[in-house]
GROMACS .gro file of C-alpha atoms in nm:
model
  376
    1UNK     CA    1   0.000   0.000   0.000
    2UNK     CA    2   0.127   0.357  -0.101
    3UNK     CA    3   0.086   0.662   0.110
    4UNK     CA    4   0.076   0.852  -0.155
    5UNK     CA    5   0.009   0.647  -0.494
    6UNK     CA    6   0.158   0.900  -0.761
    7UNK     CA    7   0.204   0.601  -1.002
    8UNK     CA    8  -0.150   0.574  -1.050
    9UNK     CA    9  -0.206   0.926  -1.169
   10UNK     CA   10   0.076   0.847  -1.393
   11UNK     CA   11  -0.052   0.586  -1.596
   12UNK     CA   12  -0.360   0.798  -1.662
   13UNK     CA   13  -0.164   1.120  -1.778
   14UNK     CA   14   0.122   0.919  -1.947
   15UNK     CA   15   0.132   1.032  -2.279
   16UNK     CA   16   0.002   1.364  -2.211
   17UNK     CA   17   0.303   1.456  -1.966
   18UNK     CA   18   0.571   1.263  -2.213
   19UNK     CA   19   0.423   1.479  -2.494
   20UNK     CA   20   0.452   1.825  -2.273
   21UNK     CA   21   0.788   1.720  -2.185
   22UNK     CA   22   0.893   1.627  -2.521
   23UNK     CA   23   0.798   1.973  -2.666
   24UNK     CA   24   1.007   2.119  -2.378
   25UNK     CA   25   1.306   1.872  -2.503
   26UNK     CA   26   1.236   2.043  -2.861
   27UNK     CA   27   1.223   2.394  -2.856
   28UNK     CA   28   1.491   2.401  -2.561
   29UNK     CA   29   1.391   2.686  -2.315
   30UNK     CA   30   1.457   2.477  -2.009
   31UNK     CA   31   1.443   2.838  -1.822
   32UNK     CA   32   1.137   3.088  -1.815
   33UNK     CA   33   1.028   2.895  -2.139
   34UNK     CA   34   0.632   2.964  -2.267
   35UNK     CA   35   0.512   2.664  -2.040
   36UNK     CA   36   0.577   2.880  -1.743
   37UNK     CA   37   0.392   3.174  -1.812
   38UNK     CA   38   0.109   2.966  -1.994
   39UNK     CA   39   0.104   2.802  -1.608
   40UNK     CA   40   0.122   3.107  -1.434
   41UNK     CA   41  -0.202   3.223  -1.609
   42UNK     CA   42  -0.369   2.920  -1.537
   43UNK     CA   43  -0.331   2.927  -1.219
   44UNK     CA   44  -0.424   3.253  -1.147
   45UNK     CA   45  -0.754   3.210  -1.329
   46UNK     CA   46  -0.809   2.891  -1.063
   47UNK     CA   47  -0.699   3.083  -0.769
   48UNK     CA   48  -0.892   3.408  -0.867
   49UNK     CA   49  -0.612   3.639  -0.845
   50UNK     CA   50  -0.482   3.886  -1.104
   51UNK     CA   51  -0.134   3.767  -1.074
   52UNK     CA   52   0.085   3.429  -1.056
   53UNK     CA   53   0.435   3.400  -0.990
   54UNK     CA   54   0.619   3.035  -1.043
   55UNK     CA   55   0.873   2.958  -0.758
   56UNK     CA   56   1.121   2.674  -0.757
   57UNK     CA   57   1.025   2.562  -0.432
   58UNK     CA   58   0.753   2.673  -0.197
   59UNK     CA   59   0.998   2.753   0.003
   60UNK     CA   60   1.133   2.981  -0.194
   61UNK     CA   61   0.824   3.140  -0.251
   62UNK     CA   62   0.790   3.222   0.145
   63UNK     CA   63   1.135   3.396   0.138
   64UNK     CA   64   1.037   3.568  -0.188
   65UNK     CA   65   0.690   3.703  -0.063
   66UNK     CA   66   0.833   3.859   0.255
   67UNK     CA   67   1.181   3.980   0.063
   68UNK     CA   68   0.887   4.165  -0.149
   69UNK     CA   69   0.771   4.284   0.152
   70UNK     CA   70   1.133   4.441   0.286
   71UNK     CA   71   1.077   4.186   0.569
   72UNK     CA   72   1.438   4.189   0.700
   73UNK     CA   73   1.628   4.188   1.058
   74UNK     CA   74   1.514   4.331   1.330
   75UNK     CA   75   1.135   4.270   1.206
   76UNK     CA   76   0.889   4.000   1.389
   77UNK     CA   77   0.675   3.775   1.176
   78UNK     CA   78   0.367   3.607   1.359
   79UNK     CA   79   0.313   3.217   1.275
   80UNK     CA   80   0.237   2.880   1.392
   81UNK     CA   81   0.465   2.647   1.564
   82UNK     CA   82   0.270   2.367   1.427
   83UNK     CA   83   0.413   2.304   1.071
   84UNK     CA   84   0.684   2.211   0.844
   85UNK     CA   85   1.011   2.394   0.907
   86UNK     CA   86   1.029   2.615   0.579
   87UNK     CA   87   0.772   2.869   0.753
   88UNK     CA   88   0.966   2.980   1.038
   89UNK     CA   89   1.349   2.900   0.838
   90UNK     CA   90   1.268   3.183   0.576
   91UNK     CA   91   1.176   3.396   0.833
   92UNK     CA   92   1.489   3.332   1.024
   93UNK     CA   93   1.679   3.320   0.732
   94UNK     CA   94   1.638   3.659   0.654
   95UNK     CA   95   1.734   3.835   1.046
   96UNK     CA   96   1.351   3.867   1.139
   97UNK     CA   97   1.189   3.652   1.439
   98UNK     CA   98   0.959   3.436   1.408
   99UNK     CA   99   0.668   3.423   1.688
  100UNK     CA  100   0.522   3.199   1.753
  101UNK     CA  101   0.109   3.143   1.830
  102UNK     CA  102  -0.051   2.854   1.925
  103UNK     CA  103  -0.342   2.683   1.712
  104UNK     CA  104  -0.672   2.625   1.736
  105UNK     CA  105  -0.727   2.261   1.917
  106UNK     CA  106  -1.019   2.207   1.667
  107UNK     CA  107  -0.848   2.305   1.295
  108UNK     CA  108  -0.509   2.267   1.420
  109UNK     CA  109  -0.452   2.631   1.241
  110UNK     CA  110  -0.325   2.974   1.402
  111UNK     CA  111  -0.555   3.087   1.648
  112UNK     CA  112  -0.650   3.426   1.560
  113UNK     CA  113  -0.812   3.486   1.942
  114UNK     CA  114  -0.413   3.488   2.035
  115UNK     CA  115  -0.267   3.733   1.771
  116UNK     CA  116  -0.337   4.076   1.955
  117UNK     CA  117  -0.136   4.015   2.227
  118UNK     CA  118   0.158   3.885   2.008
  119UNK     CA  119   0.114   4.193   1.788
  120UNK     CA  120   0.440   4.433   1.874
  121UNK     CA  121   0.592   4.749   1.711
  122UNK     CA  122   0.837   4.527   1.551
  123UNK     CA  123   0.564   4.263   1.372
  124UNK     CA  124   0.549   4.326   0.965
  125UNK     CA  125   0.354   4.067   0.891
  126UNK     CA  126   0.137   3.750   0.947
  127UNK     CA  127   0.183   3.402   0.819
  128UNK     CA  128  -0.107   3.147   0.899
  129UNK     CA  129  -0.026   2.821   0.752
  130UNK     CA  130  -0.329   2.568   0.600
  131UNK     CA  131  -0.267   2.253   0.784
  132UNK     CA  132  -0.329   1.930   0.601
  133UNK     CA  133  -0.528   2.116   0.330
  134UNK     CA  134  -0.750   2.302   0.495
  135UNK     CA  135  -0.749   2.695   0.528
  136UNK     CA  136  -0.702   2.882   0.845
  137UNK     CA  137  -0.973   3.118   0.939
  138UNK     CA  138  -0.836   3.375   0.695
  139UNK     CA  139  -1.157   3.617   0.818
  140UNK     CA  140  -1.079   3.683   1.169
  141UNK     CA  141  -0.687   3.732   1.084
  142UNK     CA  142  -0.728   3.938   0.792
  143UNK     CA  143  -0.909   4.134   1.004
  144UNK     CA  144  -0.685   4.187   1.316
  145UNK     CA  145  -0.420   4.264   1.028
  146UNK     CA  146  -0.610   4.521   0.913
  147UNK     CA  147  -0.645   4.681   1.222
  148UNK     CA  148  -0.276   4.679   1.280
  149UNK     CA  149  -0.220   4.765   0.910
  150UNK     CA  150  -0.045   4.421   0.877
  151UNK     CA  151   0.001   4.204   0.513
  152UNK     CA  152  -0.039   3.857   0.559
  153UNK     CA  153   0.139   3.580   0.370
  154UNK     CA  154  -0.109   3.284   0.339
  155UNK     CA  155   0.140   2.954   0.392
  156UNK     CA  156  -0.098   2.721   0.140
  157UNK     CA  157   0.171   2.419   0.029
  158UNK     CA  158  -0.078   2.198   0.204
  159UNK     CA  159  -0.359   2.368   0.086
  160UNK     CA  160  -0.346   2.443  -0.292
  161UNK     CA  161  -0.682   2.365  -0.470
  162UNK     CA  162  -0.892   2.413  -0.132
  163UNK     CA  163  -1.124   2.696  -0.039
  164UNK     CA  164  -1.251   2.944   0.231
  165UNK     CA  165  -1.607   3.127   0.218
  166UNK     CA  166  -1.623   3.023  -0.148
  167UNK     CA  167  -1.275   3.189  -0.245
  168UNK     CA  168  -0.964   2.985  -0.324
  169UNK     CA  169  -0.676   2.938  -0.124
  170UNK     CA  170  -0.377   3.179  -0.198
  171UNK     CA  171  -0.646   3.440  -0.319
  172UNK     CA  172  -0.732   3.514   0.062
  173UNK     CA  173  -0.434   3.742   0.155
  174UNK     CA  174  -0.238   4.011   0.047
  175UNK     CA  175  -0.031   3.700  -0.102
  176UNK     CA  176  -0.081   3.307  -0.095
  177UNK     CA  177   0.238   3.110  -0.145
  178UNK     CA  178   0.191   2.737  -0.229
  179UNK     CA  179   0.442   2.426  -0.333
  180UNK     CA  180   0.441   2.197  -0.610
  181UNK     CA  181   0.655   1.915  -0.388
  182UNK     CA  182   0.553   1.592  -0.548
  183UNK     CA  183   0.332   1.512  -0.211
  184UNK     CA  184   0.135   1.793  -0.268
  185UNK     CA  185  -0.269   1.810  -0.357
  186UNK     CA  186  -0.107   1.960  -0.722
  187UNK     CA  187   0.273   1.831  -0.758
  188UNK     CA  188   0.498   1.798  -1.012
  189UNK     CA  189   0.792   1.601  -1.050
  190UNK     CA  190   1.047   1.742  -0.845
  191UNK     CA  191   1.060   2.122  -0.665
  192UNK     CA  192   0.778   2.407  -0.743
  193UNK     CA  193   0.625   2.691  -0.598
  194UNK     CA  194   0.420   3.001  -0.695
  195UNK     CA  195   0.349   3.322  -0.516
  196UNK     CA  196  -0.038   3.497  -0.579
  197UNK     CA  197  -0.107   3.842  -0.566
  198UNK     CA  198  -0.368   4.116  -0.689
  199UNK     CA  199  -0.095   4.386  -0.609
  200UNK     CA  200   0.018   4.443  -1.011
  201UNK     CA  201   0.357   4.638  -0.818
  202UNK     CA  202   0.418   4.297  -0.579
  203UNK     CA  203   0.421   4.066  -0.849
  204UNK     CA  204   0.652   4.261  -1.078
  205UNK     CA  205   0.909   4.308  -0.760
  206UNK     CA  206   0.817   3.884  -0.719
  207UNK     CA  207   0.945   3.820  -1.105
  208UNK     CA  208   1.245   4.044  -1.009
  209UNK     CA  209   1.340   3.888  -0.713
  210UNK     CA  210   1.323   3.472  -0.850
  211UNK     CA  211   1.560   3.599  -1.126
  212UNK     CA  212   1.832   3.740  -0.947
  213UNK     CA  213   1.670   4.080  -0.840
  214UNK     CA  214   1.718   4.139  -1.227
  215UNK     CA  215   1.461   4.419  -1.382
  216UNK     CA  216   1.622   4.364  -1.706
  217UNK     CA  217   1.914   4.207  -1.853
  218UNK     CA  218   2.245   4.244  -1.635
  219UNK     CA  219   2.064   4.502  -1.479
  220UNK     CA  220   1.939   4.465  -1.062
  221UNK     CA  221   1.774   4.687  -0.894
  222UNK     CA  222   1.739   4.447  -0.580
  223UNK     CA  223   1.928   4.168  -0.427
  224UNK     CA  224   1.747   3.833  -0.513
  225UNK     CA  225   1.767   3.483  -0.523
  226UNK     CA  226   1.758   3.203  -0.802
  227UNK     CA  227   1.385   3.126  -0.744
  228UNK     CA  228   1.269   3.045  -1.114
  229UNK     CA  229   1.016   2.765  -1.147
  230UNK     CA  230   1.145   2.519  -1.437
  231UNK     CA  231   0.997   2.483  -1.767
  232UNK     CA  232   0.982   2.113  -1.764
  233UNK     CA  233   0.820   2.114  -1.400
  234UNK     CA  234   0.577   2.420  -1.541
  235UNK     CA  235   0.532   2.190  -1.835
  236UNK     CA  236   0.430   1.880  -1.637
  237UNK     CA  237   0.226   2.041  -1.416
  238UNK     CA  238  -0.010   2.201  -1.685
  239UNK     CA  239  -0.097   1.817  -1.789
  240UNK     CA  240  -0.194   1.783  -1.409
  241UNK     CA  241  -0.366   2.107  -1.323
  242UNK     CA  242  -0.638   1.942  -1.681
  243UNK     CA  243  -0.751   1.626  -1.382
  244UNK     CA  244  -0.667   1.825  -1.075
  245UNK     CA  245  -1.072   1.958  -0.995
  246UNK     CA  246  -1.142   1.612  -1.060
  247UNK     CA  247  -0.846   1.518  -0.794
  248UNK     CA  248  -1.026   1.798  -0.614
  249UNK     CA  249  -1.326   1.581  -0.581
  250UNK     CA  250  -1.206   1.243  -0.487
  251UNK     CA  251  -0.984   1.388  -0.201
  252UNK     CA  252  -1.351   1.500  -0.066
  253UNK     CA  253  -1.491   1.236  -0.109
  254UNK     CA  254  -1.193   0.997   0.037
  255UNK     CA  255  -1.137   1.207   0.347
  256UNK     CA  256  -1.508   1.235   0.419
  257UNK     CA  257  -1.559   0.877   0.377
  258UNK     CA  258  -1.257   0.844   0.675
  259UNK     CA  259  -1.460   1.069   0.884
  260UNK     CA  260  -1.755   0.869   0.870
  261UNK     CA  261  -1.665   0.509   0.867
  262UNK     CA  262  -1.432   0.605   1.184
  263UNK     CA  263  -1.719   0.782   1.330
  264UNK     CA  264  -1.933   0.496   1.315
  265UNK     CA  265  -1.658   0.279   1.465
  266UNK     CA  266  -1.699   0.507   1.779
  267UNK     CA  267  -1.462   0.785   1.664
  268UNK     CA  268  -1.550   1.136   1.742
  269UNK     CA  269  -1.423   1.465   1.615
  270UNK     CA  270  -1.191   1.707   1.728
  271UNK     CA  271  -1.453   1.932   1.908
  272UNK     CA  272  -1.558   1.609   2.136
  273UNK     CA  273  -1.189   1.641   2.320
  274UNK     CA  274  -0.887   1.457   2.362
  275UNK     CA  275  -0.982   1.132   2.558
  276UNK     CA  276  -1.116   0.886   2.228
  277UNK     CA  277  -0.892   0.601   2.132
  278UNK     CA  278  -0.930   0.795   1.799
  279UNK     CA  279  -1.043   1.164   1.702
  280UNK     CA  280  -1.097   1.215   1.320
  281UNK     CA  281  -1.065   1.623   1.163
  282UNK     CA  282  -1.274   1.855   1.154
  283UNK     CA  283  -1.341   2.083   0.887
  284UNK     CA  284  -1.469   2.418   0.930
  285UNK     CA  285  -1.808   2.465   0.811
  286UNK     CA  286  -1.667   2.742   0.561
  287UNK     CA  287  -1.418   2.571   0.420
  288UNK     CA  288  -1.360   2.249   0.154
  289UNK     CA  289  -1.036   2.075   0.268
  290UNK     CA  290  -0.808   1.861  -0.005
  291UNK     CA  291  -0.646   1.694   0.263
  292UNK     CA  292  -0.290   1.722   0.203
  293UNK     CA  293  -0.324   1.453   0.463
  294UNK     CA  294  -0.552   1.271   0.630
  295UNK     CA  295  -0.465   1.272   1.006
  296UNK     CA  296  -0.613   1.150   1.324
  297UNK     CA  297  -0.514   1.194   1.678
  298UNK     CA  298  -0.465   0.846   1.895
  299UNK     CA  299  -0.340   0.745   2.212
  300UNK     CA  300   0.006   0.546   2.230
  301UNK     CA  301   0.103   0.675   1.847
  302UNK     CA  302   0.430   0.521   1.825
  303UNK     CA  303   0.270   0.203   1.896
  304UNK     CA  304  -0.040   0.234   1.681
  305UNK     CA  305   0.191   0.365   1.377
  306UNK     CA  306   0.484   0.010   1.431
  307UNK     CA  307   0.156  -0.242   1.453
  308UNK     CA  308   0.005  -0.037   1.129
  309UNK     CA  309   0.357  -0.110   0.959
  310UNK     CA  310   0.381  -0.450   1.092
  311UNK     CA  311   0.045  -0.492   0.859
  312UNK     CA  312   0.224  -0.265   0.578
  313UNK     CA  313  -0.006  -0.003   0.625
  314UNK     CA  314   0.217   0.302   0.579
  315UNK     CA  315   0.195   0.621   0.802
  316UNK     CA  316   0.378   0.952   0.894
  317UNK     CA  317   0.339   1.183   1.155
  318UNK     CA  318   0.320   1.584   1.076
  319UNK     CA  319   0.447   1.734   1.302
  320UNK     CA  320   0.605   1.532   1.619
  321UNK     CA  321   0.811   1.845   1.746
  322UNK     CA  322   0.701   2.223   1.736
  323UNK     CA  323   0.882   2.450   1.574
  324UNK     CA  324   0.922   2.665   1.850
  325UNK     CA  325   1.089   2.325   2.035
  326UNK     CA  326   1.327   2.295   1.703
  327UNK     CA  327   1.703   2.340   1.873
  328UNK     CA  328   1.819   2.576   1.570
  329UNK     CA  329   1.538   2.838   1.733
  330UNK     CA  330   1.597   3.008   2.051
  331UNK     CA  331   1.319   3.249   2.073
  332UNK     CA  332   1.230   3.266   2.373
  333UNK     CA  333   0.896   3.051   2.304
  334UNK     CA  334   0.876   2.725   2.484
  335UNK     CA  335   0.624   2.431   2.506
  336UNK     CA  336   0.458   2.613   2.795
  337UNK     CA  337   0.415   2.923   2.564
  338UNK     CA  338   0.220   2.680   2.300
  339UNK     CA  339   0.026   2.437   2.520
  340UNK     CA  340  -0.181   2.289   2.261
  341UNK     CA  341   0.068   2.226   1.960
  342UNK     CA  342   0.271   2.044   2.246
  343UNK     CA  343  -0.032   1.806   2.319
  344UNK     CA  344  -0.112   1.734   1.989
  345UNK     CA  345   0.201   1.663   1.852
  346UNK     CA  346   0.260   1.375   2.057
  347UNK     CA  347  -0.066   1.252   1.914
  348UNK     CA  348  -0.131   1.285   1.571
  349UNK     CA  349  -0.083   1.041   1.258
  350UNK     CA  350  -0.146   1.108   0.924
  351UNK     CA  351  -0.233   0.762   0.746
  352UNK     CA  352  -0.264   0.700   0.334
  353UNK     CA  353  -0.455   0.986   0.111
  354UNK     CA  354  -0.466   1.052  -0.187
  355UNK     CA  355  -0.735   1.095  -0.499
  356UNK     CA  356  -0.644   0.727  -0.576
  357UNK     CA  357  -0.732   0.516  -0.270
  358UNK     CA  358  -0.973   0.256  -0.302
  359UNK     CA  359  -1.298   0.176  -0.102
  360UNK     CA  360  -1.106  -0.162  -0.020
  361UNK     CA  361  -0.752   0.016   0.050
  362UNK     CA  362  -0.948   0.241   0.292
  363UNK     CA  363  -1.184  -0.030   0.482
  364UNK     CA  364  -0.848  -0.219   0.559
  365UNK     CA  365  -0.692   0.113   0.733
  366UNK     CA  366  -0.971   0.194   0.911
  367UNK     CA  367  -1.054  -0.199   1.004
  368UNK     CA  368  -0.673  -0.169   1.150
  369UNK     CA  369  -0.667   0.153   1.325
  370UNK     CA  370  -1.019   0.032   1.459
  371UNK     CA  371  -0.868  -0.275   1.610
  372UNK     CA  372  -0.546  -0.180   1.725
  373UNK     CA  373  -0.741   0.125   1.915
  374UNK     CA  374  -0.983  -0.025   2.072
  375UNK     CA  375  -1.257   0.144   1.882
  376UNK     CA  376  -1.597   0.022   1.969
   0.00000   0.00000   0.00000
């Protein structure tokens, strides 16, 4: 069993992608060929923004979205402990400080009851983070950022294809950044990012910055990085954006059907509390996840993940340590400062998801978790 079965999306877009790449192959413009800005269009027309920028890595979108911002040392960026490490690195990385705020115990996302008391003089921006595909409640911190005059940088590589109040994730902020990692709800085949904006000035200082902080040829107005998305990866991804709403679909459908089947096993949801053997997501009545991942919380998770291997049932756990825990930051934020990221990561599991997982696949992982549980 795969966690992630990208070899059956292959065999369905085969030709397609070997015919994409094969023009790329043929008319040579490995860098900033057509394919990119043909994808950059498209996916600004799905997101429902005027402007797409192609990244080479999601991370590298972050750090490109707050260099556009003249985030630099000395500044404070507001974010979650509870996430992959490329949030709070690329705010390190360039001399700011990332603080930390603890998440909601229901979505698992940035609590936006906690961001007025991290708010200081130094803060220039917020970055929420979409946990396992689902948006943070972009509402109530778009609007304490507006009171404080604040941009915020939606963190969406988990959440690309997903939506908020009927509006598409990276369209909900001043800009959305997103990755292409193969993992991801829309991957390619080896790094990608994009940065969204309606801010026509942003996204021209964006295509400056991925290229070197060039404005023209051999000529740079700005320091920058080499951030460019590649053609072949722009190229590939085109043939996968064609099935992605589809892909949009099944991950619904897939990650509801979890909900339910555990529920009816005696599973409850994330509002009922911590004490069931297992406690299935919860998705914001607003909002349509793609569940980057599908993850419970359980009791004993070491042991439940080695007996769900033992039956080759693959698993992974997102996130076991805060970042705010991480050694490399010394921030002055400690477990006690972010009680509930430090409870729930010693409890949560992510277990196979993806748009190709059978009825069968998923009866035997739930049958599993049911039984190793305890689940009535």
């Amino acid at each position: 069993m795969q966690f992630i079965d990208l070899k059956s999306q292959y065999s369905g877009i085969e030709d397609a992608i070997k015919t994409r790449i094969n023009t790329v192959l043929e008319h040579g413009q490995f860098i900033l060929g057509p394919e990119v800005a043909e994808l950059e269009t498209q996916l600004a027309e799905f997101v429902g923004v005027a402007h797409c920028v192609g990244m080479s890595s999601g991370t590298d979108a972050l750090l490109a979205a707050m260099m556009g911002l003249e985030i630099g040392r000395g500044d404070e960026v507001i974010t979650t402990p509870f996430t992959f490490i490329a949030t709070a690195e690329m705010i390190a990385l360039l001399g700011a400080r990332p603080v930390f705020v603890d998440i909601d115990p229901v979505t698992y996302n940035l609590n936006p009851a906690l961001l007025e008391d991290a708010i200081t003089g130094r803060t220039r921006a917020i970055m929420p983070v979409a946990l396992y595909g689902q948006c943070a409640n972009m509402d109530a911190i778009n609007a304490v950022a507006a009171q404080h005059r604040l941009p915020v940088i939606e963190d969406a590589a988990q959440s690309f294809g997903a939506s908020n109040q009927g509006r598409r994730s990276c369209g909900l902020s001043r800009i959305g950044c997103t990755s292409f990692f193969p993992s991801k709800p829309l991957g390619g085949y080896g790094d990608g990012g994009a940065c969204f904006t309606d801010d026509a000035t942003l996204a021209a200082r964006l295509r400056e910055l991925r290229n070197h902080g060039q404005e023209r040829r051999y000529h740079h107005p700005r320091l920058g990085l080499n951030g460019r998305l590649d053609t072949l990866q722009a190229a590939i991804l085109l043939e996968k954006l064609r099935i992605f709403p589809a892909e949009i679909e099944a991950r619904v459908r897939i990650g509801e059907r979890y909900t339910r089947l555990f529920n009816e096993c005696g599973a409850v949801s994330t509002a009922a509390g911590t004490d069931a053997p297992v406690i299935t997501p919860t998705i914001a009545p607003s909002n349509i996840s793609v569940y980057a991942q599908y993850t419970i919380q359980v009791a004993n998770r070491d042991e439940v993940a080695a007996q769900l291997t033992a039956q080759g049932i693959p698993t992974a756990v997102h996130y076991p340590l805060p970042l705010n825990q991480q050694p490399v930051f010394d921030c002055g934020f400690g477990a006690e400062c972010t009680p509930i990221s430090a409870a729930i990561a010693q409890r949560v599991l992510s277990l196979p998801m993806h748009p190709y997982l059978t009825d069968d696949a998923q009866d035997r992982i739930i049958a599993a978790v049911a039984e190793i549980t305890g689940l009535t």
